[in-house]
Tab-separated table of C-alpha atoms in Angstrom:
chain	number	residue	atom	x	y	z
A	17	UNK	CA	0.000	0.000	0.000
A	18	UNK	CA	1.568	3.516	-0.989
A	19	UNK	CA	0.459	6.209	0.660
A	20	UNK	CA	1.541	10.114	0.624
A	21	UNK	CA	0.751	12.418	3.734
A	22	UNK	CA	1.098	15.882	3.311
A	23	UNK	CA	2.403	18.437	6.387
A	24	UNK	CA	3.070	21.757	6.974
A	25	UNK	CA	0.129	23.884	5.976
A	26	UNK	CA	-1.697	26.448	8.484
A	27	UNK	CA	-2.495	30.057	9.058
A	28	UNK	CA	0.202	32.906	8.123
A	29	UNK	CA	-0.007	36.739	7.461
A	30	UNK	CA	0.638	38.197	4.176
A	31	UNK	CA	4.161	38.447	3.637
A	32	UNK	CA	4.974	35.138	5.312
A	33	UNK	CA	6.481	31.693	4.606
A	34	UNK	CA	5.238	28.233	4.826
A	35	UNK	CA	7.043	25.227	4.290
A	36	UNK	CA	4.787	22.085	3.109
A	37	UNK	CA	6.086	18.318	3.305
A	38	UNK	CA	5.061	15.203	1.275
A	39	UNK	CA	6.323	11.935	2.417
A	40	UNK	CA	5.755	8.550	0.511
A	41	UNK	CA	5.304	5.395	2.065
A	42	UNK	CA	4.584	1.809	1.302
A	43	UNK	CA	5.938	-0.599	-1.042
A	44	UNK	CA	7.522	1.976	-3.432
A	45	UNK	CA	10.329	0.550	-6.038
A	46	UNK	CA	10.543	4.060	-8.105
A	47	UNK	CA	8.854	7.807	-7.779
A	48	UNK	CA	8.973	9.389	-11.129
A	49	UNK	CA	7.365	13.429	-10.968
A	50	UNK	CA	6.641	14.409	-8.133
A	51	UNK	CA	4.075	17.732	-7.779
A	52	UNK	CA	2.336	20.127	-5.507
A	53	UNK	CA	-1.109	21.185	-6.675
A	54	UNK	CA	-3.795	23.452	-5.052
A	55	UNK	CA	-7.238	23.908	-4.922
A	56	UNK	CA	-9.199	27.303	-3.666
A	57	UNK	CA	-12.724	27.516	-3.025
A	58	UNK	CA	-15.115	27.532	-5.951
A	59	UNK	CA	-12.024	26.825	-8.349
A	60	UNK	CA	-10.799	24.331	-10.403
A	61	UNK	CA	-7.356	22.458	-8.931
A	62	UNK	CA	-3.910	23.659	-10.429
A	63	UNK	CA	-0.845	22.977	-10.718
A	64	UNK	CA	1.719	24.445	-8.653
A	65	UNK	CA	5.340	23.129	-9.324
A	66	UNK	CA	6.249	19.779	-10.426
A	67	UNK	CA	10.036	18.197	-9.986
A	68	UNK	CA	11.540	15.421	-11.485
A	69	UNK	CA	13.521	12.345	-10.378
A	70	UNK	CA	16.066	14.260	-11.800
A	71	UNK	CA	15.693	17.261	-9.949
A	72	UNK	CA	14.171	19.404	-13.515
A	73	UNK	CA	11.513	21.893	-11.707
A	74	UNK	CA	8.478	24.137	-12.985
A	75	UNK	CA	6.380	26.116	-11.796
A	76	UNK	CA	3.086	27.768	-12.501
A	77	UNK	CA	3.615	31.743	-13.316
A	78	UNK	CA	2.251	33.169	-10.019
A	79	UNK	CA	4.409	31.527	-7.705
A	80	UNK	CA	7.457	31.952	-9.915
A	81	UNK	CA	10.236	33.762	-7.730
A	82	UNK	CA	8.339	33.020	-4.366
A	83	UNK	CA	8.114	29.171	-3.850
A	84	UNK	CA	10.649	26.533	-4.273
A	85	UNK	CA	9.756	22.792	-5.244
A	86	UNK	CA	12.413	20.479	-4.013
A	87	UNK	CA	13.063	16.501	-3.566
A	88	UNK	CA	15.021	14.136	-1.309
A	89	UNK	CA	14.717	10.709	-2.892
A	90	UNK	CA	16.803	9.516	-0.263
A	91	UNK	CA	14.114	10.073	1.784
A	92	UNK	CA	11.288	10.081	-0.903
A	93	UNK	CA	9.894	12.928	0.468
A	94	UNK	CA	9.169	16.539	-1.403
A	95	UNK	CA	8.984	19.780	0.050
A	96	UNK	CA	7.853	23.092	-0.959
A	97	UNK	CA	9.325	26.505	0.837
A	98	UNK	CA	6.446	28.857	-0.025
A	99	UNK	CA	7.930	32.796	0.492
A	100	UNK	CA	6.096	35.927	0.574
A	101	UNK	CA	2.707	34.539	0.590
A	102	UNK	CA	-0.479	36.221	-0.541
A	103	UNK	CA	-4.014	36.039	0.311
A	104	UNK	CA	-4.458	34.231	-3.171
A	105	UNK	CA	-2.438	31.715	-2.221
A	106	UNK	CA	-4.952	31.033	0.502
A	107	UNK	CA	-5.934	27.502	-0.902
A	108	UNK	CA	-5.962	23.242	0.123
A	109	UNK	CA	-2.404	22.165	-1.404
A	110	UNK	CA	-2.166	18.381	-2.570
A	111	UNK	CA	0.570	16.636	-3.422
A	112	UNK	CA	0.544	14.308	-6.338
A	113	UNK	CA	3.504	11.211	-6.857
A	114	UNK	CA	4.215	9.280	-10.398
A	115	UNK	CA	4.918	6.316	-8.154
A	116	UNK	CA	5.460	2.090	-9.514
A	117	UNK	CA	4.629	0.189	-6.718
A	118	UNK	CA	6.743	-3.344	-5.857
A	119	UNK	CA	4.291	-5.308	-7.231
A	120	UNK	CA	3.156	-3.241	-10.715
A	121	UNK	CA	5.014	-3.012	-13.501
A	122	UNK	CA	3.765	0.593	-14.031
A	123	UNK	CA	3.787	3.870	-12.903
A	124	UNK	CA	0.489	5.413	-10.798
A	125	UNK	CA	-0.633	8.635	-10.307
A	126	UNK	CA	-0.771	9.059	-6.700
A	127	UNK	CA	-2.263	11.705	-4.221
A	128	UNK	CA	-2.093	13.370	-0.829
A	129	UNK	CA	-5.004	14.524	1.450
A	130	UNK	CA	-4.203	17.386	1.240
A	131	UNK	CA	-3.222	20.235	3.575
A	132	UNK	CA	-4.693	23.468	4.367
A	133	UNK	CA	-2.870	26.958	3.758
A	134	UNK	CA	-4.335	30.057	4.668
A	135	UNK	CA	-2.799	33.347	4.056
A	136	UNK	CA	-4.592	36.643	5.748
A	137	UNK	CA	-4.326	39.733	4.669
Protein backbone atom coordinates (compact mmCIF):
# COMPACT_ATOMS: atom_id res chain seq x y z
CA UNK A 1 0.00 0.00 0.00
CA UNK A 2 1.57 3.52 -0.99
CA UNK A 3 0.46 6.21 0.66
CA UNK A 4 1.54 10.11 0.62
CA UNK A 5 0.75 12.42 3.73
CA UNK A 6 1.10 15.88 3.31
CA UNK A 7 2.40 18.44 6.39
CA UNK A 8 3.07 21.76 6.97
CA UNK A 9 0.13 23.88 5.98
CA UNK A 10 -1.70 26.45 8.48
CA UNK A 11 -2.50 30.06 9.06
CA UNK A 12 0.20 32.91 8.12
CA UNK A 13 -0.01 36.74 7.46
CA UNK A 14 0.64 38.20 4.18
CA UNK A 15 4.16 38.45 3.64
CA UNK A 16 4.97 35.14 5.31
CA UNK A 17 6.48 31.69 4.61
CA UNK A 18 5.24 28.23 4.83
CA UNK A 19 7.04 25.23 4.29
CA UNK A 20 4.79 22.08 3.11
CA UNK A 21 6.09 18.32 3.31
CA UNK A 22 5.06 15.20 1.27
CA UNK A 23 6.32 11.93 2.42
CA UNK A 24 5.75 8.55 0.51
CA UNK A 25 5.30 5.40 2.07
CA UNK A 26 4.58 1.81 1.30
CA UNK A 27 5.94 -0.60 -1.04
CA UNK A 28 7.52 1.98 -3.43
CA UNK A 29 10.33 0.55 -6.04
CA UNK A 30 10.54 4.06 -8.10
CA UNK A 31 8.85 7.81 -7.78
CA UNK A 32 8.97 9.39 -11.13
CA UNK A 33 7.36 13.43 -10.97
CA UNK A 34 6.64 14.41 -8.13
CA UNK A 35 4.07 17.73 -7.78
CA UNK A 36 2.34 20.13 -5.51
CA UNK A 37 -1.11 21.18 -6.68
CA UNK A 38 -3.80 23.45 -5.05
CA UNK A 39 -7.24 23.91 -4.92
CA UNK A 40 -9.20 27.30 -3.67
CA UNK A 41 -12.72 27.52 -3.03
CA UNK A 42 -15.11 27.53 -5.95
CA UNK A 43 -12.02 26.82 -8.35
CA UNK A 44 -10.80 24.33 -10.40
CA UNK A 45 -7.36 22.46 -8.93
CA UNK A 46 -3.91 23.66 -10.43
CA UNK A 47 -0.84 22.98 -10.72
CA UNK A 48 1.72 24.45 -8.65
CA UNK A 49 5.34 23.13 -9.32
CA UNK A 50 6.25 19.78 -10.43
CA UNK A 51 10.04 18.20 -9.99
CA UNK A 52 11.54 15.42 -11.49
CA UNK A 53 13.52 12.34 -10.38
CA UNK A 54 16.07 14.26 -11.80
CA UNK A 55 15.69 17.26 -9.95
CA UNK A 56 14.17 19.40 -13.51
CA UNK A 57 11.51 21.89 -11.71
CA UNK A 58 8.48 24.14 -12.99
CA UNK A 59 6.38 26.12 -11.80
CA UNK A 60 3.09 27.77 -12.50
CA UNK A 61 3.61 31.74 -13.32
CA UNK A 62 2.25 33.17 -10.02
CA UNK A 63 4.41 31.53 -7.71
CA UNK A 64 7.46 31.95 -9.92
CA UNK A 65 10.24 33.76 -7.73
CA UNK A 66 8.34 33.02 -4.37
CA UNK A 67 8.11 29.17 -3.85
CA UNK A 68 10.65 26.53 -4.27
CA UNK A 69 9.76 22.79 -5.24
CA UNK A 70 12.41 20.48 -4.01
CA UNK A 71 13.06 16.50 -3.57
CA UNK A 72 15.02 14.14 -1.31
CA UNK A 73 14.72 10.71 -2.89
CA UNK A 74 16.80 9.52 -0.26
CA UNK A 75 14.11 10.07 1.78
CA UNK A 76 11.29 10.08 -0.90
CA UNK A 77 9.89 12.93 0.47
CA UNK A 78 9.17 16.54 -1.40
CA UNK A 79 8.98 19.78 0.05
CA UNK A 80 7.85 23.09 -0.96
CA UNK A 81 9.33 26.50 0.84
CA UNK A 82 6.45 28.86 -0.02
CA UNK A 83 7.93 32.80 0.49
CA UNK A 84 6.10 35.93 0.57
CA UNK A 85 2.71 34.54 0.59
CA UNK A 86 -0.48 36.22 -0.54
CA UNK A 87 -4.01 36.04 0.31
CA UNK A 88 -4.46 34.23 -3.17
CA UNK A 89 -2.44 31.71 -2.22
CA UNK A 90 -4.95 31.03 0.50
CA UNK A 91 -5.93 27.50 -0.90
CA UNK A 92 -5.96 23.24 0.12
CA UNK A 93 -2.40 22.17 -1.40
CA UNK A 94 -2.17 18.38 -2.57
CA UNK A 95 0.57 16.64 -3.42
CA UNK A 96 0.54 14.31 -6.34
CA UNK A 97 3.50 11.21 -6.86
CA UNK A 98 4.21 9.28 -10.40
CA UNK A 99 4.92 6.32 -8.15
CA UNK A 100 5.46 2.09 -9.51
CA UNK A 101 4.63 0.19 -6.72
CA UNK A 102 6.74 -3.34 -5.86
CA UNK A 103 4.29 -5.31 -7.23
CA UNK A 104 3.16 -3.24 -10.72
CA UNK A 105 5.01 -3.01 -13.50
CA UNK A 106 3.77 0.59 -14.03
CA UNK A 107 3.79 3.87 -12.90
CA UNK A 108 0.49 5.41 -10.80
CA UNK A 109 -0.63 8.63 -10.31
CA UNK A 110 -0.77 9.06 -6.70
CA UNK A 111 -2.26 11.70 -4.22
CA UNK A 112 -2.09 13.37 -0.83
CA UNK A 113 -5.00 14.52 1.45
CA UNK A 114 -4.20 17.39 1.24
CA UNK A 115 -3.22 20.23 3.58
CA UNK A 116 -4.69 23.47 4.37
CA UNK A 117 -2.87 26.96 3.76
CA UNK A 118 -4.33 30.06 4.67
CA UNK A 119 -2.80 33.35 4.06
CA UNK A 120 -4.59 36.64 5.75
CA UNK A 121 -4.33 39.73 4.67
Amino acid sequence: QVQLVESGGGLVQAGGSLRLTCAASGSIFSINDMGWYRQAPGKQRELVAVVSSGGYTNYADSVKGRFTISRDNAKNTMYLQMNSLKPEDTAVYYCRADITAVARRFSEAYWGQGTQVTVSS
